[in-house]
Structures are given as structure tokens and as C-alpha cells.
Coordinates of C-alpha atoms in Angstrom, one line a residue:
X1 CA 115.7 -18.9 106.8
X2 CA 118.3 -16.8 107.0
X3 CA 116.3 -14.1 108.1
X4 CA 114.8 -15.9 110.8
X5 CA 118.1 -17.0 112.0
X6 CA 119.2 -13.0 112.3
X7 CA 116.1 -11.7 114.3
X8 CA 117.1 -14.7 116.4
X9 CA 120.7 -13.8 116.8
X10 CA 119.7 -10.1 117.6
X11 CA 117.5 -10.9 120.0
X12 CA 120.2 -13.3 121.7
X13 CA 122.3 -10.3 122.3
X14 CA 120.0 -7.9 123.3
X15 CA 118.9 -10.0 126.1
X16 CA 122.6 -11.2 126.7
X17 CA 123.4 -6.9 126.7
X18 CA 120.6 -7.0 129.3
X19 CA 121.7 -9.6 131.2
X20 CA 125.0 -8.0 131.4
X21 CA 123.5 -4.6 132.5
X22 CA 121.2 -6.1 135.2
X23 CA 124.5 -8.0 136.3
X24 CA 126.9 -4.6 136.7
X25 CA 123.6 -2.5 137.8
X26 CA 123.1 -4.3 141.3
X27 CA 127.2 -4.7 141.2
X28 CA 127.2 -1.2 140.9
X29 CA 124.3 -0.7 143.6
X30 CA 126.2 -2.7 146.3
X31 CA 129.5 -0.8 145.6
X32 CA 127.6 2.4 146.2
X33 CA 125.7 1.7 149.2
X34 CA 128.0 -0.6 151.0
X35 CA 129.4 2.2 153.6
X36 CA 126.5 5.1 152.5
X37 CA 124.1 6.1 154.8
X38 CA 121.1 8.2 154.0
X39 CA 121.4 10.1 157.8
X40 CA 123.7 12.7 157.1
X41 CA 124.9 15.6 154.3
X42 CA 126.6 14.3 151.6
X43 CA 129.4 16.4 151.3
X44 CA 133.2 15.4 151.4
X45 CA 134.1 19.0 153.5
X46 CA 131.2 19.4 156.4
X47 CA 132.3 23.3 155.7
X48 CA 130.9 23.1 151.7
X49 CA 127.7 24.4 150.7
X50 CA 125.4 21.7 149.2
X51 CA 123.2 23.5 145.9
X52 CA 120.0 22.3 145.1
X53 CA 118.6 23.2 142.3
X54 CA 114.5 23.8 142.6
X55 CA 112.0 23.9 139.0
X56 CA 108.4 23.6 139.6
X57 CA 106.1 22.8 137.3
X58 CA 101.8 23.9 137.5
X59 CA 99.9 21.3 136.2
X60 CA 96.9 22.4 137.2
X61 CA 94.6 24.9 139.9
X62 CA 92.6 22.4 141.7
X63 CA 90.6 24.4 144.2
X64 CA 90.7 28.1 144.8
X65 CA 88.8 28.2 148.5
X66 CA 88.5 32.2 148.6
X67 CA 86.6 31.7 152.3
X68 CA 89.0 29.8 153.6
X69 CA 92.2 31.2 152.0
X70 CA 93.3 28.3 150.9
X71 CA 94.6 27.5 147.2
X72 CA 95.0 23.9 146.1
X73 CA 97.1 23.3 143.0
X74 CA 99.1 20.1 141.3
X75 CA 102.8 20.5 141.0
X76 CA 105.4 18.7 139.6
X77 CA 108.5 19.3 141.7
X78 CA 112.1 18.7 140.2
X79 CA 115.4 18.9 142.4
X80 CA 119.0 18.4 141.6
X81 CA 122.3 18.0 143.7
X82 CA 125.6 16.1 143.8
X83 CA 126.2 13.5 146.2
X84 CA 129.4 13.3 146.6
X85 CA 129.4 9.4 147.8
X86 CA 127.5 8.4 144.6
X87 CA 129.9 8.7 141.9
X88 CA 131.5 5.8 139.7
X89 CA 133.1 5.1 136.6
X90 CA 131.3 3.7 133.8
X91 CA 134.1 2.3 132.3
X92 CA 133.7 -0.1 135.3
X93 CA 130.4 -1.3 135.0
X94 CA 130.1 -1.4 131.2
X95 CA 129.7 1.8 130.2
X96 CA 126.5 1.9 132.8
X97 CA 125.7 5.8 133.3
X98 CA 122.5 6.1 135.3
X99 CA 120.5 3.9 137.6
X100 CA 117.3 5.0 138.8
X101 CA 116.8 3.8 142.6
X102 CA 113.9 4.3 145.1
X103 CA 114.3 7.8 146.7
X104 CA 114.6 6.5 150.2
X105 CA 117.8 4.8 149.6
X106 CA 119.9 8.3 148.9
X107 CA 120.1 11.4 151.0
X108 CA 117.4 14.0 150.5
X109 CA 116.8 17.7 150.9
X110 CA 114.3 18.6 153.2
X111 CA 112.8 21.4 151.3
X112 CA 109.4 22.0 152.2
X113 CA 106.1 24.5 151.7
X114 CA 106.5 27.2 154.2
X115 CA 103.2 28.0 153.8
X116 CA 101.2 24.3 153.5
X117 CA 97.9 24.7 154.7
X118 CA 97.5 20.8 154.9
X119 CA 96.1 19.4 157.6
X120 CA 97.9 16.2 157.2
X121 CA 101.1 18.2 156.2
X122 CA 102.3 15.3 153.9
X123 CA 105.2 15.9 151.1
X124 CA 106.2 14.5 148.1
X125 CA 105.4 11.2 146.6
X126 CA 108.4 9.0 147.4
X127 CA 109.3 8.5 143.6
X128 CA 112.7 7.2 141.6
X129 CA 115.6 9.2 142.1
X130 CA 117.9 9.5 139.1
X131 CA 121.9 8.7 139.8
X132 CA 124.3 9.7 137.0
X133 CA 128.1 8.5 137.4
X134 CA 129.2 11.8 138.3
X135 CA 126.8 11.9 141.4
X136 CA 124.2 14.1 140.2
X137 CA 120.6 13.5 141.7
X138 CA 117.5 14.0 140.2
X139 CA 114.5 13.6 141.6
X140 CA 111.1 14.1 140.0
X141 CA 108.2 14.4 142.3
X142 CA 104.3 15.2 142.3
X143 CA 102.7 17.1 144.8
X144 CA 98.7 18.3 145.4
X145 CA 99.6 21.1 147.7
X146 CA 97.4 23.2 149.9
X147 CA 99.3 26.3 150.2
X148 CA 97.3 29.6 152.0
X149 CA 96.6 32.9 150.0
X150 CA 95.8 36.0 151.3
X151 CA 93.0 36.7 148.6
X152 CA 91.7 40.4 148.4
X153 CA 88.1 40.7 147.3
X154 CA 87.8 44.4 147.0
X155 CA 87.1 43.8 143.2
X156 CA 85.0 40.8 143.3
X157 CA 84.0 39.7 140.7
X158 CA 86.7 41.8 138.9
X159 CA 89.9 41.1 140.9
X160 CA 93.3 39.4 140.6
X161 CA 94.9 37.6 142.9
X162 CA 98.5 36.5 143.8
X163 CA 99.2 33.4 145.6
X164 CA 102.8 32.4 146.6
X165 CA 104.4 29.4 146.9
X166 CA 107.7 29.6 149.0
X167 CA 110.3 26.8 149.1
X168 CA 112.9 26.0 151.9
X169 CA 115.0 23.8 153.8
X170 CA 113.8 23.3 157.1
X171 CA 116.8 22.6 158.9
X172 CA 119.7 23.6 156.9
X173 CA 120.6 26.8 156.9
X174 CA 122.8 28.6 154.1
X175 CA 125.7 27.9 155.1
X176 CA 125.0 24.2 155.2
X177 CA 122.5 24.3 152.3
X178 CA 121.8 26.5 148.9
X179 CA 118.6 26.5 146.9
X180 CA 119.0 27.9 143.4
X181 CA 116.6 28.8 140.6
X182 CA 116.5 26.3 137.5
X183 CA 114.2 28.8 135.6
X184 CA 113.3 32.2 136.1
X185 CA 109.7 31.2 136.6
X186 CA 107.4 28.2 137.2
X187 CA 107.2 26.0 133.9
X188 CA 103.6 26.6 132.8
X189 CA 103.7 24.3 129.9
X190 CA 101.7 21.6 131.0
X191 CA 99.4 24.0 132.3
X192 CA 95.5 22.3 132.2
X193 CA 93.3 25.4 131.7
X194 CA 91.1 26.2 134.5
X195 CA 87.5 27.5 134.2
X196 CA 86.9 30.4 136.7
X197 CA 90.9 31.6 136.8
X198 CA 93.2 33.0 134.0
X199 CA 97.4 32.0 135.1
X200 CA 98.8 35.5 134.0
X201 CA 102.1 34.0 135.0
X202 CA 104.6 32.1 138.0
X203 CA 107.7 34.2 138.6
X204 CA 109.9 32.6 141.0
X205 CA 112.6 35.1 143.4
X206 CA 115.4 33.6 145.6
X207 CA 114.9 35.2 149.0
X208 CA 117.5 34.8 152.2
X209 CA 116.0 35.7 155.5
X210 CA 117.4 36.2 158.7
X211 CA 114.7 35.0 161.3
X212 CA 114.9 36.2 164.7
X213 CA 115.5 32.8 166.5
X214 CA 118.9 31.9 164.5
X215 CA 122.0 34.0 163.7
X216 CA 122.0 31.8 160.5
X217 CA 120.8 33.5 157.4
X218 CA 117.7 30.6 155.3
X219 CA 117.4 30.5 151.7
X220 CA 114.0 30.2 150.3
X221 CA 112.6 30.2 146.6
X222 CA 109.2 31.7 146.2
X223 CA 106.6 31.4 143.4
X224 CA 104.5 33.8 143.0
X225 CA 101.1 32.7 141.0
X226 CA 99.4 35.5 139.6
X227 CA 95.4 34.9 139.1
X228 CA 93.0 36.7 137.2
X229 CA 89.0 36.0 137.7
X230 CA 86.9 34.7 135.0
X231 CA 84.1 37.0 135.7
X232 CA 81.7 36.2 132.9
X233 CA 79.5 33.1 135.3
X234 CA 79.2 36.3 137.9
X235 CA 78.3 38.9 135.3
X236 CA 75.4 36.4 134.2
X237 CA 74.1 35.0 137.1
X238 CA 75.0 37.4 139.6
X239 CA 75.0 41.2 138.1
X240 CA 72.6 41.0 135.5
X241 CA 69.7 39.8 137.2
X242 CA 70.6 42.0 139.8
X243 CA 71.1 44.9 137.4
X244 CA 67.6 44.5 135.9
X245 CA 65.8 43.9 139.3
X246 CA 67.3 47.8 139.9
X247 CA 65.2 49.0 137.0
X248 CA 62.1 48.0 138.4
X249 CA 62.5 49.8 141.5
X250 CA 62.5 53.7 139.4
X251 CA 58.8 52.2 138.1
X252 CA 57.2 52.1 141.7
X253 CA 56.8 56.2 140.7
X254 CA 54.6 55.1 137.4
X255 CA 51.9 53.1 139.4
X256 CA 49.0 54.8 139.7
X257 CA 48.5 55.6 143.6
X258 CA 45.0 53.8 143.9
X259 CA 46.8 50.3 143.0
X260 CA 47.9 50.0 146.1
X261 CA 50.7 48.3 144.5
X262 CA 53.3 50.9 144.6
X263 CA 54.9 50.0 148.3
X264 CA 54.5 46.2 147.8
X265 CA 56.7 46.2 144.3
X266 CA 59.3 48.2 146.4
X267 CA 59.5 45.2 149.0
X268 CA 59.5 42.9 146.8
X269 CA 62.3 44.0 144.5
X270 CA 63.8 44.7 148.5
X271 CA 63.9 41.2 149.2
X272 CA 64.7 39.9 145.7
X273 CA 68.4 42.0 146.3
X274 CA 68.3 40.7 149.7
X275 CA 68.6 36.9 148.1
X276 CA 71.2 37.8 146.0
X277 CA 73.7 39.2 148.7
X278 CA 73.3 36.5 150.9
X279 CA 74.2 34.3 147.8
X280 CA 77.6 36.5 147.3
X281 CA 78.0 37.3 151.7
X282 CA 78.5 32.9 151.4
X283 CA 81.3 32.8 149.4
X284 CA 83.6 35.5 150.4
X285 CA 85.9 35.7 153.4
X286 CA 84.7 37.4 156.6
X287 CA 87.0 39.9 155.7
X288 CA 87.0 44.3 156.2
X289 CA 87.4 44.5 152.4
X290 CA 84.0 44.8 151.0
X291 CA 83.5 43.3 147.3
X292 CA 83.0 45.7 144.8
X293 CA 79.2 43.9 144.1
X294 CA 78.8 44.1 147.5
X295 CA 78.5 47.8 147.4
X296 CA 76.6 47.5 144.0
X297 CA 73.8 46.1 146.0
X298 CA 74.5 48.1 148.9
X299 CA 73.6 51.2 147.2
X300 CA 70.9 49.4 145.2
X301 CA 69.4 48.5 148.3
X302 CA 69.7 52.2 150.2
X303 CA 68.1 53.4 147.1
X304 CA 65.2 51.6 147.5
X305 CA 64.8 52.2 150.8
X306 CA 64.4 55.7 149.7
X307 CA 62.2 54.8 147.3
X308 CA 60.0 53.2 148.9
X309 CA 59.6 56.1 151.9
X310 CA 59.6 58.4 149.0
X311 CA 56.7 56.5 147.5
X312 CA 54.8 56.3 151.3
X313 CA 55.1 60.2 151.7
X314 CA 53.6 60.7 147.9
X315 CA 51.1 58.6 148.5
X316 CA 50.4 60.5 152.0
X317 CA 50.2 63.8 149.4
X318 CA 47.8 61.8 147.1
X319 CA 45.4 61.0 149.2
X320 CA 44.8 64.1 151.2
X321 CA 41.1 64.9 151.9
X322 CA 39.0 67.7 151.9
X323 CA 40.5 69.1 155.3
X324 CA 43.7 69.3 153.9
X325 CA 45.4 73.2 153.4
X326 CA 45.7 74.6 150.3
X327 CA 48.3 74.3 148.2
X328 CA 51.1 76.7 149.1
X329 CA 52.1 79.4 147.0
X330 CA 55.7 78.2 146.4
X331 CA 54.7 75.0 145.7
X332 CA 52.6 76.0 143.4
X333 CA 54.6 77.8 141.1
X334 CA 57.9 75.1 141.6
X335 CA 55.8 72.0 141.6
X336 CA 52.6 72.8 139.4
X337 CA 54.4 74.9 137.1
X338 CA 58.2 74.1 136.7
X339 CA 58.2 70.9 137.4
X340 CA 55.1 70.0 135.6
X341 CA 56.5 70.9 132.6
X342 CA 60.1 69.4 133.1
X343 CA 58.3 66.1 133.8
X344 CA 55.8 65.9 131.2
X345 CA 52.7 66.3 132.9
X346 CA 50.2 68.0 131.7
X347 CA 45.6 67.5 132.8
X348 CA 43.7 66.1 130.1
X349 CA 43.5 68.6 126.9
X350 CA 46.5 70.5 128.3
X351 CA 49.3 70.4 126.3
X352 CA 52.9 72.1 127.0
X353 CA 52.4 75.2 125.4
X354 CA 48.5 76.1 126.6
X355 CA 48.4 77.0 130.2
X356 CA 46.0 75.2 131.9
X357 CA 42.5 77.3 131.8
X358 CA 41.0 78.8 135.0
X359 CA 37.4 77.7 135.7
X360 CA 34.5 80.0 135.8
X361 CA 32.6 79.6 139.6
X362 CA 28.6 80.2 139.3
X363 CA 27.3 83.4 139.5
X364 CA 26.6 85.1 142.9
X365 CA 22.5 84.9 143.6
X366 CA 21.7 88.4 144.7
X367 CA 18.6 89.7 146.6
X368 CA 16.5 90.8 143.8
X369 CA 13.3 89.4 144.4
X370 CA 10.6 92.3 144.0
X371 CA 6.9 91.0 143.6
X372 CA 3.9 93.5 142.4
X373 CA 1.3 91.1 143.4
X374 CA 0.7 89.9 146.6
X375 CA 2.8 91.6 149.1
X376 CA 2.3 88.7 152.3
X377 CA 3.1 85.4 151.5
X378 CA 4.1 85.3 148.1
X379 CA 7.0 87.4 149.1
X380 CA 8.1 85.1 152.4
X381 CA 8.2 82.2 149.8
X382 CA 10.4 84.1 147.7
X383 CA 12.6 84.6 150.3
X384 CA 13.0 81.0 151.8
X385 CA 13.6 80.5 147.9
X386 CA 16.3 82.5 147.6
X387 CA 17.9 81.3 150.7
X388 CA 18.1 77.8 149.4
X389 CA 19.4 78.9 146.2
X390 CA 22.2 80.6 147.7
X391 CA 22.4 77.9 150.1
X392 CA 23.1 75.7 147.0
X393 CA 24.9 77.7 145.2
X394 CA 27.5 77.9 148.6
X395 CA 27.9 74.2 148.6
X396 CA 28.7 73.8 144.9
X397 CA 30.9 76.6 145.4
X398 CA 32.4 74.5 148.6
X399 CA 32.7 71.4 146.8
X400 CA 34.2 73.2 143.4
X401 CA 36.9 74.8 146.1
X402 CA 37.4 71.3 148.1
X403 CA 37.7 69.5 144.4
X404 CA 39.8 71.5 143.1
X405 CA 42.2 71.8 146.6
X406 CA 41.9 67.8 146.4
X407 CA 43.0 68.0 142.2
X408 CA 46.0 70.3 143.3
X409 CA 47.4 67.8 146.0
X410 CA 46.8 65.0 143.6
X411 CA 49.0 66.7 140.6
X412 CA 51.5 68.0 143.1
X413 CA 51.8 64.0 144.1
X414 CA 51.8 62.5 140.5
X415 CA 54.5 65.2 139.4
X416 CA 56.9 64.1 142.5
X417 CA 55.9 60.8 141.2
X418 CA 57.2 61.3 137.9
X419 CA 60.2 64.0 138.9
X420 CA 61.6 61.3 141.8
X421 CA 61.2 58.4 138.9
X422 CA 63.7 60.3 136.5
X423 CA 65.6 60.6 139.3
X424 CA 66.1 57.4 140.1
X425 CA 66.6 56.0 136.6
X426 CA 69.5 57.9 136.5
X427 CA 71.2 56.9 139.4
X428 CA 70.4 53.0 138.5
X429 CA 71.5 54.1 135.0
X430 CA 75.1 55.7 136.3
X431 CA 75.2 52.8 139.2
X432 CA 75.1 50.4 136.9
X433 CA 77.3 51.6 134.1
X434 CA 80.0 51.8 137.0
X435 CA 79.7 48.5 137.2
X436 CA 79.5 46.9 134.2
X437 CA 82.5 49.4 133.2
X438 CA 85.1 47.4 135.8
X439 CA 84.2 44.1 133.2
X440 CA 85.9 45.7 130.6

């Protein structure tokens, strides 16, 4: 019981304290606002400087619109200043040191984005302000801004950006109107991770600028947000693929020419790029700064262009027929010799350290036809005989000489086949390395 009868008592005077609070509180918001008005500068001297005191806090990177330049991010604003009109004594009201009133009943700064990229251009949410008895204000705010960024995709998908956020009065000049720092950067405590950007850091600089329409110098306080790309969802869907499509283009040279394959694979792997820079041409600016993947697949793409005339004018060696020249000198010792052998290839039973054999034409068929019998027509027989031999023997010497012109052309087109090939797998090789050496 007698417990009961204390919890009872307690509670009595809590709610009497209350009571008694709620009383002196509207007391205390008539006195206050009774001759206040919200119009002008509350300052007792018009010639005194009013501080404000400006912290911003990042909650969290909405939106990064790299096309449009535009970054949209969730702050939490803070500003403080005395009004010199709102000030009481507690002993007065009950030892009652802060009252928290709608915003739109005191004075505010007009500190805004300089650079809001909003179309509606709205501000702050019209939260509580704070009033302690010696007439300081604070007033806690959140904002989703849309500020623009000048973003710079030389890099892409490597690159860091810096996006600032710069704070001002927009009538008040400094004579009328201060801003100061709280911190020396942004509070990133509250930070909410985001998936495609790293925050290396907010540092926040006072600035005063003279602009050319006013003799009055403007205070402004800028954040600067620097950004660094997450660049592993580009690496893996954009690179990669793009990086082993390039390998396939050095193979073209391995087909065999009678496929008829060996220009078709070059188109193909052609238009495969081709997808995959219209897929990185949507999200970037229209800007002169050309991504660094850009001019990956630039370069992938010129190379297979040359590939694939390379691979047209091989074939055009390949397939030359029996009225083609001979095999030049020069050509044969750079290209059927050297060359050959620095590429690896060799006829069938040659090896790298037997030359390749010389083969044997037929003998000649000479005139030697001398008959003891029958002098008349035994002898004319013998001569129509011989003339077909040799008539023979002058077309297998013809076709030997046409094969083996045709044989010549063919290995001087496989070894440019094979020479162009290591070629090419080098430059994809280096090309790439280049690349994938910005990621780390």
C-alpha cells in the first residue's frame, strides 16, 4: 500500500511539473513573439554582422546521373545563430531553457545551393527550430539535393570524381551576413555505403567572392565530395567479355583458307565490339573526353579492321591459279625461308633443321629412235611415238611447274597467316594488359 500510494504521489508531480512547464512555455512563447517579426535581420545594430554557423551531414549518394551531370545525395543540414530578440531568463519561467517552435515563426537565413540542379528548386523541410534562453537557434533540416557535377570520364571505368556543394546567402552579403565552418569537413558518420561509389572524403573551404554585379564581397561555404568508381560490375560485364572477344580476332589467321570462314569470324567478332560500345556510348556524357574503354575498343575495333583486310589479301595470295607469276626471288628467301622458320612452318616430313628437299623432274626424251628392220613405216610410227612421249612428258613437266608455282603462293599465304597471327596476339596481349593494369 504504501508503495502504491508513492508511484501515485510521483506521478502527481510529474504531471503537476508538466503542467507547470506547458503553463510558462506558451507564457514564454507570447512574451517572445509579441512585438517579433520574422521580416527582417535580427540584429540589435543594423551595422553588426550576423554568423551562421553551417555543418552538413551525407547521409547517403542517391543518384549519380554521369549523362546528365547531375548528383543527387541526402543531407542533413544544421545552422546556428543568435537572435538577438529571442533571449529570456529562465529564472523567469521556471528554470525553462529551450523551447522548440515551428521554423516559420523565427527569422531564417536564406542560405541556399548555388549549384541546385532541381527543377522544382525546393529547400529545406520546414522542421523545429531549437531556442535556448540566450537566443541561440538551431535548426536541423533534411534535404534530397540535386546539385550539378562536372564529371570527367577520361578514366571510365577507372576514374574519380569531385562534386561540390557550395553554400550561400542569397541576399545578404558579408557585411550583413557571415557563414562559418562548424567542422573542417562534411560529417560522414552516418554515411549509408553506396554500391557503385567509394566517399574518399567531404572537405568543406570558406570562400568570399566578389561578383561583378555588386561592390559587396558574398561568403559561401563549399563541400567538396570526392568519389571514387567501383569498377569491379564494369570489369565483369563490360571489359572481360570484351577482352576475350579480342582474342578471337588473332585466330582468323589459324583457319584454314578453304573454310571460308576466315572473313565471316572477323565480322562477327566486328559487330560483337560494336554492341558493347553502344552499351558504354549510352551512359556517358556527350562530352570531348573519350573514356579510357572507349579507346580500348577503339583500338580493338581498328585492329580488326586490319585483320580482316589482312585476312582478304592472304586469301587473294592463297588462292592464286596457274596464271599467277612466280614467286619472287626476295620473297622467297624472306617469306619461305626466314619467316617460315620464325613461324613454325614447316611441309609435311620437314622439320626445322632439314631443308626442304628439291624434286627430281623426269628425264628429257631424246631422239634416239634407230630401227634395223623396216626402214618405211616402222620408222614414221616411231616418230609420232616419240612426239607424244615428249608431248607428255612437257605437260607433266607443265603441271609439276604450275603445282609447284601454286604450292609456293599457298605457303607464302599460310606463313603471313601464321606471322600476322603472332602479331596480333601481341598487340591484344599488350592492349589488354594496359587495361586491366589501370584496375589496380
Amino acid at each position: 500500500g504504501n508503495t502504491a500510494n508513492y508511484l501515485i504521489s510521483v506521478c502527481i508531480v510529474r504531471f503537476a511539473c508538466r503542467c507547470a512547464h506547458g503553463k510558462y512555455a506558451q507564457k514564454l512563447l507570447k512574451d517572445l513573439f509579441t512585438n517579433y517579426t520574422s521580416a527582417l535581420r535580427p540584429v540589435e545594430d543594423t551595422n553588426n554582422i550576423l554568423n551562421v554557423t553551417l555543418q552538413v551531414t551525407l547521409s547517403q549518394i542517391i543518384d549519380m546521373d554521369e549523362r546528365n551531370q547531375i548528383l543527387t545525395a541526402y543531407l542533413w543540414i544544421r545552422q546556428v545563430w543568435v537572435d538577438a530578440y529571442l533571449k529570456w531568463n529562465k529564472d523567469d519561467y521556471d528554470g525553462l531553457d529551450t523551447i522548440r517552435i515551428p521554423s516559420s515563426y523565427v527569422w531564417r537565413p536564406d542560405i541556399v545551393l548555388y549549384n541546385n540542379a532541381d527543377d522544382h528548386f525546393t529547400g529545406s523541410m520546414d522542421t523545429n527550430v531549437v531556442i535556448r534562453h540566450d537566443g541561440q537557434i538551431m535548426w536541423d533540416s533534411p534535404a534530397i539535393t540535386k546539385s550539378s557535377c562536372k564529371v570527367d570520364v577520361s578514366f571510365f571505368p577507372f576514374d574519380a570524381q569531385q562534386c561540390r556543394f557550395t553554400y550561400g546567402s542569397w541576399t545578404y552579403n558579408g557585411n550583413q551576413l557571415d557563414i562559418l565552418n562548424a567542422l573542417e569537413s562534411a560529417d560522414l558518420a552516418d554515411l549509408v555505403e553506396n554500391v557503385e561509389w567509394e566517399i574518399l572524403g567531404m572537405p568543406a573551404k570558406k570562400n568570399i567572392i566578389q561578383y561583378g554585379c555588386c561592390a559587396d564581397p558574398y561568403p559561401d561555404v563549399t563541400y567538396t565530395l570526392k568519389l571514387k568508381r567501383k569498377a569491379s560490375f564494369y570489369i565483369f560485364n563490360l571489359l572481360i567479355p570484351c577482352v576475350m572477344i579480342s582474342f578471337l580476332a588473332p585466330l582468323g589467321f589459324y583457319l584454314p583458307a578453304d573454310s571460308g570462314e576466315k572473313v565471316s569470324l572477323g565480322v562477327t567478332v566486328m559487330l560483337a565490339l560494336t554492341v558493347f560500345q553502344l552499351l558504354v556510348a549510352e551512359i556517358m556524357p556527350p562530352s570531348e573526353n573519350v573514356p579510357l574503354i572507349g579507346k580500348y575498343y577503339i583500338a580493338t575495333m581498328t585492329m580488326i579492321t586490319a585483320s580482316t583486310a589482312l585476312t582478304i589479301f592472304i586469301m587473294n595470295i592463297h588462292h592464286c591459279g596457274p596464271d599467277a607469276k612466280p614467286v619472287p626471288k626476295w620473297a622467297k628467301k624472306v617469306i619461305l625461308q626466314y619467316m617460315a622458320r620464325m613461324c613454325f612452318v614447316y611441309e609435311v616430313g620437314e622439320n626445322c633443321m632439314s631443308p626442304q628437299p628439291e624434286k627430281q623432274e623426269p628425264p628429257t626424251v631424246k631422239n634416239n629412235c634407230t630401227m634395223n628392220g623396216q626402214a618405211g613405216t616402222c620408222r614414221e610410227d616411231c616418230r609420232q611415238l616419240l612426239r607424244n612421249i615428249e608431248y607428255i612428258a612437257n605437260c607433266y613437266r607443265d603441271q609439276r611447274a604450275t603445282q609447284k608455282r601454286t604450292g609456293e603462293w599457298k605457303k607464302v599465304a599460310k606463313v603471313l597467316d601464321r606471322f600476322f597471327m603472332w602479331i596480333f596476339f601481341i598487340m591484344v596481349f599488350f592492349m589488354s594488359l594496359l587495361i586491366m593494369g589501370k584496375a589496380i
